[in-house]
Tab-separated table of C-alpha atoms in Angstrom:
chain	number	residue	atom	x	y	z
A	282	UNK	CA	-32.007	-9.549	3.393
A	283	UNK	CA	-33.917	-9.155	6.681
A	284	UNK	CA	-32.641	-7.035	9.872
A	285	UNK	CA	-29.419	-5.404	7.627
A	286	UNK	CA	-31.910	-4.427	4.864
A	287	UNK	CA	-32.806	-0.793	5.707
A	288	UNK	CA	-29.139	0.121	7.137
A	289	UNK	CA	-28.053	-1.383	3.494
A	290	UNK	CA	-30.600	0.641	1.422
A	291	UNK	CA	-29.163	3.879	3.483
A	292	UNK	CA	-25.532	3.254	2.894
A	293	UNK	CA	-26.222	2.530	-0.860
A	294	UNK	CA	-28.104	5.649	-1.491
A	295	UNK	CA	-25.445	7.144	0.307
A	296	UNK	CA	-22.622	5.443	-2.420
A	297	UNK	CA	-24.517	6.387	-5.236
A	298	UNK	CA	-24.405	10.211	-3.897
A	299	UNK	CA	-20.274	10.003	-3.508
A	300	UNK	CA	-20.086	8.438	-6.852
A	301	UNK	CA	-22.139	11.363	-8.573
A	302	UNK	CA	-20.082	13.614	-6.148
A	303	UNK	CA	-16.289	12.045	-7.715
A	304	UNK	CA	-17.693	12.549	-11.355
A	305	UNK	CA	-18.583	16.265	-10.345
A	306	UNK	CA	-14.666	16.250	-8.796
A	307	UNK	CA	-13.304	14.755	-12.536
A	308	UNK	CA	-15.824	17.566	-14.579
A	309	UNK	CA	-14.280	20.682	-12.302
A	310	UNK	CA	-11.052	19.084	-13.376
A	311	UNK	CA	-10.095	18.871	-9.415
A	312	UNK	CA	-6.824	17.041	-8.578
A	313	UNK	CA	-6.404	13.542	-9.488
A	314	UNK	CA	-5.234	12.588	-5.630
A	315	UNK	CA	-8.266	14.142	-4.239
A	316	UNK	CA	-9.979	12.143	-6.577
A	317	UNK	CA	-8.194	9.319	-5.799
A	318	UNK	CA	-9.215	9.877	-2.349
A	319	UNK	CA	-12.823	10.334	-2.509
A	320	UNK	CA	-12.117	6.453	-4.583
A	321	UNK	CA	-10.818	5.181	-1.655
A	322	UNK	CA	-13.820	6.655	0.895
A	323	UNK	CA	-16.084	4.819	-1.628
A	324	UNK	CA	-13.993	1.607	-1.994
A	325	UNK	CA	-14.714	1.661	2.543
A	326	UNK	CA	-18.505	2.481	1.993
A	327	UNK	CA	-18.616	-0.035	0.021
A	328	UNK	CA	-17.231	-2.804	2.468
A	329	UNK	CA	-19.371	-1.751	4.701
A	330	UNK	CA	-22.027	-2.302	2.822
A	331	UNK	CA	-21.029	-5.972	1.827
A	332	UNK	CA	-20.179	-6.747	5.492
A	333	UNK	CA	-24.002	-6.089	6.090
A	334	UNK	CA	-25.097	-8.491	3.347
A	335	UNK	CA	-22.416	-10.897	4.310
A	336	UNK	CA	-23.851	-10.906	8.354
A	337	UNK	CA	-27.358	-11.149	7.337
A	338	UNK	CA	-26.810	-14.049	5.394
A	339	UNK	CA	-25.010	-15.258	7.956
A	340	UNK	CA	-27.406	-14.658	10.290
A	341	UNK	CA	-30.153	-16.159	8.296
A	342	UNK	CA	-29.770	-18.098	4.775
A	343	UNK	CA	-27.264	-20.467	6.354
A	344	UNK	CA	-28.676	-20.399	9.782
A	345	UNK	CA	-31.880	-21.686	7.619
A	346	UNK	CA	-29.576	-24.057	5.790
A	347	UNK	CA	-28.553	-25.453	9.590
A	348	UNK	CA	-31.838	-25.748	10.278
A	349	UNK	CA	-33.328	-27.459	7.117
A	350	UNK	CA	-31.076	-30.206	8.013
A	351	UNK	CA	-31.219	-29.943	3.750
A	352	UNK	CA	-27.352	-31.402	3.054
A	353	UNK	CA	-27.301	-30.212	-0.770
A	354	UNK	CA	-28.090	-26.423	0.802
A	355	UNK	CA	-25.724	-26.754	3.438
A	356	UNK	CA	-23.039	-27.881	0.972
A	357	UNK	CA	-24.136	-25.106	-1.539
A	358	UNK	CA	-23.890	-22.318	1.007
A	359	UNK	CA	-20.483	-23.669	1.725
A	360	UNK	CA	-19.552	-23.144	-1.655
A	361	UNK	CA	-20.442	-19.973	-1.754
A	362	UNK	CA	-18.835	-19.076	0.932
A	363	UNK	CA	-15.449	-20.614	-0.390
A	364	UNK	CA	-16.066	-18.896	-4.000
A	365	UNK	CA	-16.668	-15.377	-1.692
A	366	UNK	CA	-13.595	-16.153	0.181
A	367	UNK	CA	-11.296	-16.844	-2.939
A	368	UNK	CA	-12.073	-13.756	-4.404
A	369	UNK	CA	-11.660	-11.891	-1.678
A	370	UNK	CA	-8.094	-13.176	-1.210
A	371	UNK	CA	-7.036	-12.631	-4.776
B	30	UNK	CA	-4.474	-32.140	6.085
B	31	UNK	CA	-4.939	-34.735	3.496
B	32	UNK	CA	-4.245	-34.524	-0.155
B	33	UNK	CA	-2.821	-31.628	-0.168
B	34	UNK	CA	-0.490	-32.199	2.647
B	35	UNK	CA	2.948	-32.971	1.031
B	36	UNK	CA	2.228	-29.742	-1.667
B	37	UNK	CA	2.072	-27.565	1.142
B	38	UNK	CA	4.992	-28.626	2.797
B	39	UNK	CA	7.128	-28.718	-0.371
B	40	UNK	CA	5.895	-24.822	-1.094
B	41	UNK	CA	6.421	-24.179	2.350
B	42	UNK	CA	10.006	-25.771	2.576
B	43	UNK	CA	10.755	-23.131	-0.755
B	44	UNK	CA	9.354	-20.209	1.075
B	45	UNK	CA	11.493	-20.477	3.649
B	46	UNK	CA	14.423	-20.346	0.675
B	47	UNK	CA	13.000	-17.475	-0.731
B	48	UNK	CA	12.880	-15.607	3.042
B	49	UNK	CA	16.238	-16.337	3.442
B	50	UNK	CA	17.111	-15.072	-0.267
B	51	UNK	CA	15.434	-11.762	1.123
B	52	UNK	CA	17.136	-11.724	3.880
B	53	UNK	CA	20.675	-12.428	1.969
B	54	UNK	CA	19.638	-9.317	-0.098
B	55	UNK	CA	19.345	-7.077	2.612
B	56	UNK	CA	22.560	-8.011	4.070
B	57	UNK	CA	24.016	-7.433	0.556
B	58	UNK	CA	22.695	-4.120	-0.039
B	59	UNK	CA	20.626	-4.955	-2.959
B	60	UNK	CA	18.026	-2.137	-4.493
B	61	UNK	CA	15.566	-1.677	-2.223
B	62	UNK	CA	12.509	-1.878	-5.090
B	63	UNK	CA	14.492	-5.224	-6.141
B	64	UNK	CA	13.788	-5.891	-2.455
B	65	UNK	CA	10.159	-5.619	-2.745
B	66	UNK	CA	9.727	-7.787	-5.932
B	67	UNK	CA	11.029	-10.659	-3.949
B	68	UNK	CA	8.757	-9.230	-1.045
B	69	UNK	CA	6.137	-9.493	-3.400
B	70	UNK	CA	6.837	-13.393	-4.908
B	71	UNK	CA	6.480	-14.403	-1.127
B	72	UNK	CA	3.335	-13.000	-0.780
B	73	UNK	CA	1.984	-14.739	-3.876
B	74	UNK	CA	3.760	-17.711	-2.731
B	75	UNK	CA	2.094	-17.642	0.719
B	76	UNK	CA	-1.340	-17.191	-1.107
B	77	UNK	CA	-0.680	-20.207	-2.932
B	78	UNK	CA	-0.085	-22.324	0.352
B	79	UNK	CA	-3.077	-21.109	1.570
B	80	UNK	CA	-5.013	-22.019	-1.479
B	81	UNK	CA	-3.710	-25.667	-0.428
B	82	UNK	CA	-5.123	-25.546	2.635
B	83	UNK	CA	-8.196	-23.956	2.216
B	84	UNK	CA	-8.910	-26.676	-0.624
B	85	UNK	CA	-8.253	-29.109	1.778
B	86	UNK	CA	-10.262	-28.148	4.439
B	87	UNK	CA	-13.055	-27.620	1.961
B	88	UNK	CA	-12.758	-31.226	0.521
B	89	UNK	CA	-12.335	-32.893	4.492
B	90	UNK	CA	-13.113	-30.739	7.419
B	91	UNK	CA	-16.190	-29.460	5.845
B	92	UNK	CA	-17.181	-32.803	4.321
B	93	UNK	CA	-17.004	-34.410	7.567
B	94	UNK	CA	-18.876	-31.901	9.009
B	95	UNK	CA	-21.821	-32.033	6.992
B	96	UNK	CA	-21.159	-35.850	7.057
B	97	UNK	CA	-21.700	-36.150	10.618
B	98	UNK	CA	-25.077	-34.247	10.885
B	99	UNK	CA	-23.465	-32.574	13.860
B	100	UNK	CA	-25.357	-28.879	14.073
B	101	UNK	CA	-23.036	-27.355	16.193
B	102	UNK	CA	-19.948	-28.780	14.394
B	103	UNK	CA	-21.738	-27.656	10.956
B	104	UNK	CA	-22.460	-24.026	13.059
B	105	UNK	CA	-18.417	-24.082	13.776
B	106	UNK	CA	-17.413	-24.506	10.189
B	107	UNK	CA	-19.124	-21.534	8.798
B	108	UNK	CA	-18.508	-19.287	11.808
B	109	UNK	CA	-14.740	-20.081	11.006
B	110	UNK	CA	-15.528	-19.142	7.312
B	111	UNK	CA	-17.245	-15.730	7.698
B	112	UNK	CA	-14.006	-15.126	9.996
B	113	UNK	CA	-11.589	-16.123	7.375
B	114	UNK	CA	-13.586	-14.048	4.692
B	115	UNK	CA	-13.963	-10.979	7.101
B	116	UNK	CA	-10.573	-11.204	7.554
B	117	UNK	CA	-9.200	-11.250	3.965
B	118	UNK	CA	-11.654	-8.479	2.832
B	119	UNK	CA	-10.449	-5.927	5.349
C	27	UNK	CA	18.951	-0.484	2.922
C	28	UNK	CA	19.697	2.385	5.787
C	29	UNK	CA	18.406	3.140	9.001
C	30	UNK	CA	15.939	-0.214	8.584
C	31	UNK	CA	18.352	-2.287	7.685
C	32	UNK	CA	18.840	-3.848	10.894
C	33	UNK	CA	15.531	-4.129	11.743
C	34	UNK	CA	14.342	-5.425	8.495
C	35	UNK	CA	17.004	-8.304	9.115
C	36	UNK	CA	15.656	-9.543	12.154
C	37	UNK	CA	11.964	-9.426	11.129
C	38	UNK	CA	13.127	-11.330	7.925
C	39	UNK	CA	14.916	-13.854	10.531
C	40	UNK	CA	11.588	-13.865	12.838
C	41	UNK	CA	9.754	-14.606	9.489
C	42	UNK	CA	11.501	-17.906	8.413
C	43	UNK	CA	11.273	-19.484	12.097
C	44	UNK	CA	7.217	-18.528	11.317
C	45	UNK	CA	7.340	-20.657	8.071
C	46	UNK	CA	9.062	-23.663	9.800
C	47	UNK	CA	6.635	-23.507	11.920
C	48	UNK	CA	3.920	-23.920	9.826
C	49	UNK	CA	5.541	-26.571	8.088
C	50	UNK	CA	5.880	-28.171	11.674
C	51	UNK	CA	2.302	-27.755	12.149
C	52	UNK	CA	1.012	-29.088	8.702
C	53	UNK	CA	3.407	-32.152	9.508
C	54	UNK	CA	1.710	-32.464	13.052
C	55	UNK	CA	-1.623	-32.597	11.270
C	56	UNK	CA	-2.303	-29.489	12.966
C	57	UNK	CA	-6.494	-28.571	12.125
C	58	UNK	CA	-6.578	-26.300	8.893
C	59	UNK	CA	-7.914	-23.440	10.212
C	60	UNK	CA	-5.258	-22.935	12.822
C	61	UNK	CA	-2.823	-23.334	9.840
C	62	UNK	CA	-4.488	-20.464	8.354
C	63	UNK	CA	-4.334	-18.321	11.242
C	64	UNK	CA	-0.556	-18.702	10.784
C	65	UNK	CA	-0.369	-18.015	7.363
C	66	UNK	CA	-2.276	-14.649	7.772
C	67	UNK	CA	0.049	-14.004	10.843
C	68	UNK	CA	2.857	-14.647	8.573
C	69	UNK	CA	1.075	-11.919	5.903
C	70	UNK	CA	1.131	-9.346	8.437
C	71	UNK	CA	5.065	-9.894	9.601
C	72	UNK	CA	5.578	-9.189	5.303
C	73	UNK	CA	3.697	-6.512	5.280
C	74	UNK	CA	5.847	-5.414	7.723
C	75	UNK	CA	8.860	-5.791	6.668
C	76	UNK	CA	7.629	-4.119	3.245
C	77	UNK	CA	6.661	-1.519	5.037
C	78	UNK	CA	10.694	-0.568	6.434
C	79	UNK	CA	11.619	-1.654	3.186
C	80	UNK	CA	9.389	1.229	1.387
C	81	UNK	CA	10.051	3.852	4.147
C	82	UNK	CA	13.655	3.371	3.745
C	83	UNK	CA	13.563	3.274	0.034
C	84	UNK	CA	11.288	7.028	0.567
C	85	UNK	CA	14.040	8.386	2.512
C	86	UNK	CA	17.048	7.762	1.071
C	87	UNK	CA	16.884	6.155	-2.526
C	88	UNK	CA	14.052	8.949	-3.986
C	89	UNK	CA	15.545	11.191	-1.323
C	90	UNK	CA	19.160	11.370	-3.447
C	91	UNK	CA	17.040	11.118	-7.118
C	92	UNK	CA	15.348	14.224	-6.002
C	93	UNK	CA	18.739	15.841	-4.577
C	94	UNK	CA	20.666	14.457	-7.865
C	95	UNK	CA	18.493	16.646	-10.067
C	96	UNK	CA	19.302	13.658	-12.230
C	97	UNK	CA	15.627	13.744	-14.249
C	98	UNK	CA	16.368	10.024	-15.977
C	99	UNK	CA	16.594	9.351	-11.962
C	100	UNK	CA	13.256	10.674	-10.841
C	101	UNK	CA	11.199	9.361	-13.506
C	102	UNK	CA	12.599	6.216	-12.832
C	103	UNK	CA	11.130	6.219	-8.912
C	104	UNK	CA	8.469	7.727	-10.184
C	105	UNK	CA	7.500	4.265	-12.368
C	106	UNK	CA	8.848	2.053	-10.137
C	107	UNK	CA	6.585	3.057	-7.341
C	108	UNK	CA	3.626	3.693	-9.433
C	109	UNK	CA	4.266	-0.383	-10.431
C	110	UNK	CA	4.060	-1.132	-7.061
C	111	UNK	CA	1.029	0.988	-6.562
C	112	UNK	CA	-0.375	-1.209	-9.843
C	113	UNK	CA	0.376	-4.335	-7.858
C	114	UNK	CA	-0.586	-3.271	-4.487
C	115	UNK	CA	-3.901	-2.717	-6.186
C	116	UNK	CA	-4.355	-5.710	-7.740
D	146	UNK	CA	-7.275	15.358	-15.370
D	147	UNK	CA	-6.527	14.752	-18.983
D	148	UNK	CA	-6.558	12.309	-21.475
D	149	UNK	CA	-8.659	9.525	-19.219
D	150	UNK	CA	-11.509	12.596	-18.309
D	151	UNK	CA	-14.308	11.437	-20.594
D	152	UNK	CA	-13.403	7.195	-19.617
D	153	UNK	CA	-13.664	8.416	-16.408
D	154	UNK	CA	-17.050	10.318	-16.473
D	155	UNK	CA	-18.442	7.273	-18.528
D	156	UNK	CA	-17.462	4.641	-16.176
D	157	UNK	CA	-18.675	6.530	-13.441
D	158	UNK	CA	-22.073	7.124	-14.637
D	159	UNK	CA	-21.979	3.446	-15.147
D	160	UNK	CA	-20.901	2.637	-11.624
D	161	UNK	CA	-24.014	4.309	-10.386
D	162	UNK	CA	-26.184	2.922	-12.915
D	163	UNK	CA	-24.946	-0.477	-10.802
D	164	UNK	CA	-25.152	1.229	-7.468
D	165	UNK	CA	-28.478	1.720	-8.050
D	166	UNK	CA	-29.151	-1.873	-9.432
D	167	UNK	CA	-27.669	-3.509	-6.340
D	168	UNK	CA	-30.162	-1.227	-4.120
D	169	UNK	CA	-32.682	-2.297	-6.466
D	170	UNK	CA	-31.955	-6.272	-5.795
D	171	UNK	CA	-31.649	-5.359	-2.106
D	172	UNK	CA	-35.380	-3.747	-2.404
D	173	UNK	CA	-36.370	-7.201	-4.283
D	174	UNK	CA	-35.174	-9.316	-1.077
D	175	UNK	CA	-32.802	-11.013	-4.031
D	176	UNK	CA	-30.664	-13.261	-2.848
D	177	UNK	CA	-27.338	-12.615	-0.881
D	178	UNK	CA	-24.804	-13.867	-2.551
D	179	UNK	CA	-26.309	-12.565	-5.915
D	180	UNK	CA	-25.861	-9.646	-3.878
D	181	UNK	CA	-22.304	-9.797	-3.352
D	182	UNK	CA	-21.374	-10.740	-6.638
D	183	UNK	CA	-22.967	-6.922	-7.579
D	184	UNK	CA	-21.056	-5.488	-5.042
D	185	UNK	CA	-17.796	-7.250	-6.737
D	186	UNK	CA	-18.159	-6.014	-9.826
D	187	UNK	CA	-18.478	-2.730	-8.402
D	188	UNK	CA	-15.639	-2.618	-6.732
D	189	UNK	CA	-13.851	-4.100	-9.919
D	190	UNK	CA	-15.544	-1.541	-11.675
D	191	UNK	CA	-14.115	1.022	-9.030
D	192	UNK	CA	-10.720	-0.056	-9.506
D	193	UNK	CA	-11.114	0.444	-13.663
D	194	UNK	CA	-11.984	4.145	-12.630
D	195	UNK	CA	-8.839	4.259	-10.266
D	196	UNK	CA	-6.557	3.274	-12.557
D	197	UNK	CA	-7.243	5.830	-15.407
D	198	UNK	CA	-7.030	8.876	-12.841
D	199	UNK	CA	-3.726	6.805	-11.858
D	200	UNK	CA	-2.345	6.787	-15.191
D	201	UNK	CA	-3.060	10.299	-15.938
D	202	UNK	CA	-1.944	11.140	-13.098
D	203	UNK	CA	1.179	10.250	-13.986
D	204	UNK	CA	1.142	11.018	-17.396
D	205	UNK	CA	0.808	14.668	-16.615
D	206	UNK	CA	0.615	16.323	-12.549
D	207	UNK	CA	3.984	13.831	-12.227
D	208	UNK	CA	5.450	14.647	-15.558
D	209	UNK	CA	4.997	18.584	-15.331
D	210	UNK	CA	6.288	18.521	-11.449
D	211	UNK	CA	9.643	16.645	-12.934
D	212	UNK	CA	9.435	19.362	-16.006
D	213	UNK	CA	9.265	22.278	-13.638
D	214	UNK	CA	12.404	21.516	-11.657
D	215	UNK	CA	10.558	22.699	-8.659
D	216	UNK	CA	11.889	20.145	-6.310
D	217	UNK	CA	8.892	20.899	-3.343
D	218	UNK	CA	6.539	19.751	-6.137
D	219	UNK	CA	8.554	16.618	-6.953
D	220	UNK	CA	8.454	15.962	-2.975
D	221	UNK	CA	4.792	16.657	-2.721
D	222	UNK	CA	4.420	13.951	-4.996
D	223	UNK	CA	6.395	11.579	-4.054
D	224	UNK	CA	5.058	11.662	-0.542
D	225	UNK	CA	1.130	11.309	-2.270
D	226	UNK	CA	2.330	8.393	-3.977
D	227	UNK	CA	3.819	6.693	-1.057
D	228	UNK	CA	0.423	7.312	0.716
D	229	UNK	CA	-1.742	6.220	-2.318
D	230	UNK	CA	0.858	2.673	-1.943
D	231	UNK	CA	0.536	2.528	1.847
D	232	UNK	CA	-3.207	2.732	1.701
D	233	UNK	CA	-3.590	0.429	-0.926
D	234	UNK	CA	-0.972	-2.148	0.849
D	235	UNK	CA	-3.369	-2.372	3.989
């Protein structure tokens, strides 16, 4: 990753603190829709955090790919991008 | 659309059935979670025509594009990608 | 259905005129993409509909289980929506 | 919660076990899409924990609020289940 890098590092250390946080909720035996709640705040956080990695690459593995004028790496990081997109959708 | 032009239409001529079947529900008073299953077949229905065209556009429009050597066209492609797969993430 | 009956209708009506019209385009050989931005068009008018669908099924079917005291009744809404919740998820 | 309280606590000390391993790969400049597919799994693995606090969920807060009779209870949750479905819907 290059300019989305530190912003992801910060939002992951971030996730790992709300996860640790939602196991404290389940071991004080809080209620399972606040629980289900602080899941959902995590399931966000956690887009956010892909939507960085998805504009860096954007912004440079397949810019790079343009560039190279490389066809197999262009069509590769198509494919990715289709395989990213199908699971997304399902 | 190419090969998968005359799949599409045939699932898209059945969705339309299944809208109206919906709709004939409604009008009849029918359970409203019976409602929602149907609700629910479209949905996976729709997903499937999209699959279609996706595939499609995979196999051609992106073909062509790397075909052609065209930067910018190549540029367009994945910009309309990363929209597609922001899109169906959110 | 009850007080979104009506409007559920003419959504539903609004929502097959949307298919045809995707079938029109795929038949025009309409570019993929813009087919796509159709289909996710057409995702959001279902969602919609769903959504008076569930809001009327909150306020009147699980509104008359709760009143019935009937307890075969409620657990019965109870599963049926935490299906949905299942394939909402999913 | 109940019977899914130590599946729980396990999976979620495993979900930051691969928090930590995607900040790891993001500190190795690995590559993007390797990336994602972490960040998948994750949320997969999220949606493992969801369920079981789901499930006993309803195995017990739903099943005691029908028990008690106490039809504010039986509301209440209704009306956090219809929220947990509209959340997960959009």
């Amino acid at each position: 990753m290059h300019q989305n890098r530190d912003a992801a590092l910060k939002r992951l250390s971030r996730l790992e603190g709300q996860i640790r946080g939602i196991a404290r909720m389940v071991e004080e035996d809080r209620y399972c829709v606040d629980v289900l709640t602080q899941i959902a705040a995590v399931r966000a956080a956690l887009k956010g955090v892909e939507k960085l990695v998805i504009d860096d690459h954007a912004a440079h593995c397949i810019e790079d790919a343009l560039a190279s004028g490389d066809l197999d790496d262009q069509r590769a990081k198509f494919t990715e991008l289709l395989d990213l997109l199908d699971k997304a959708r399902s």
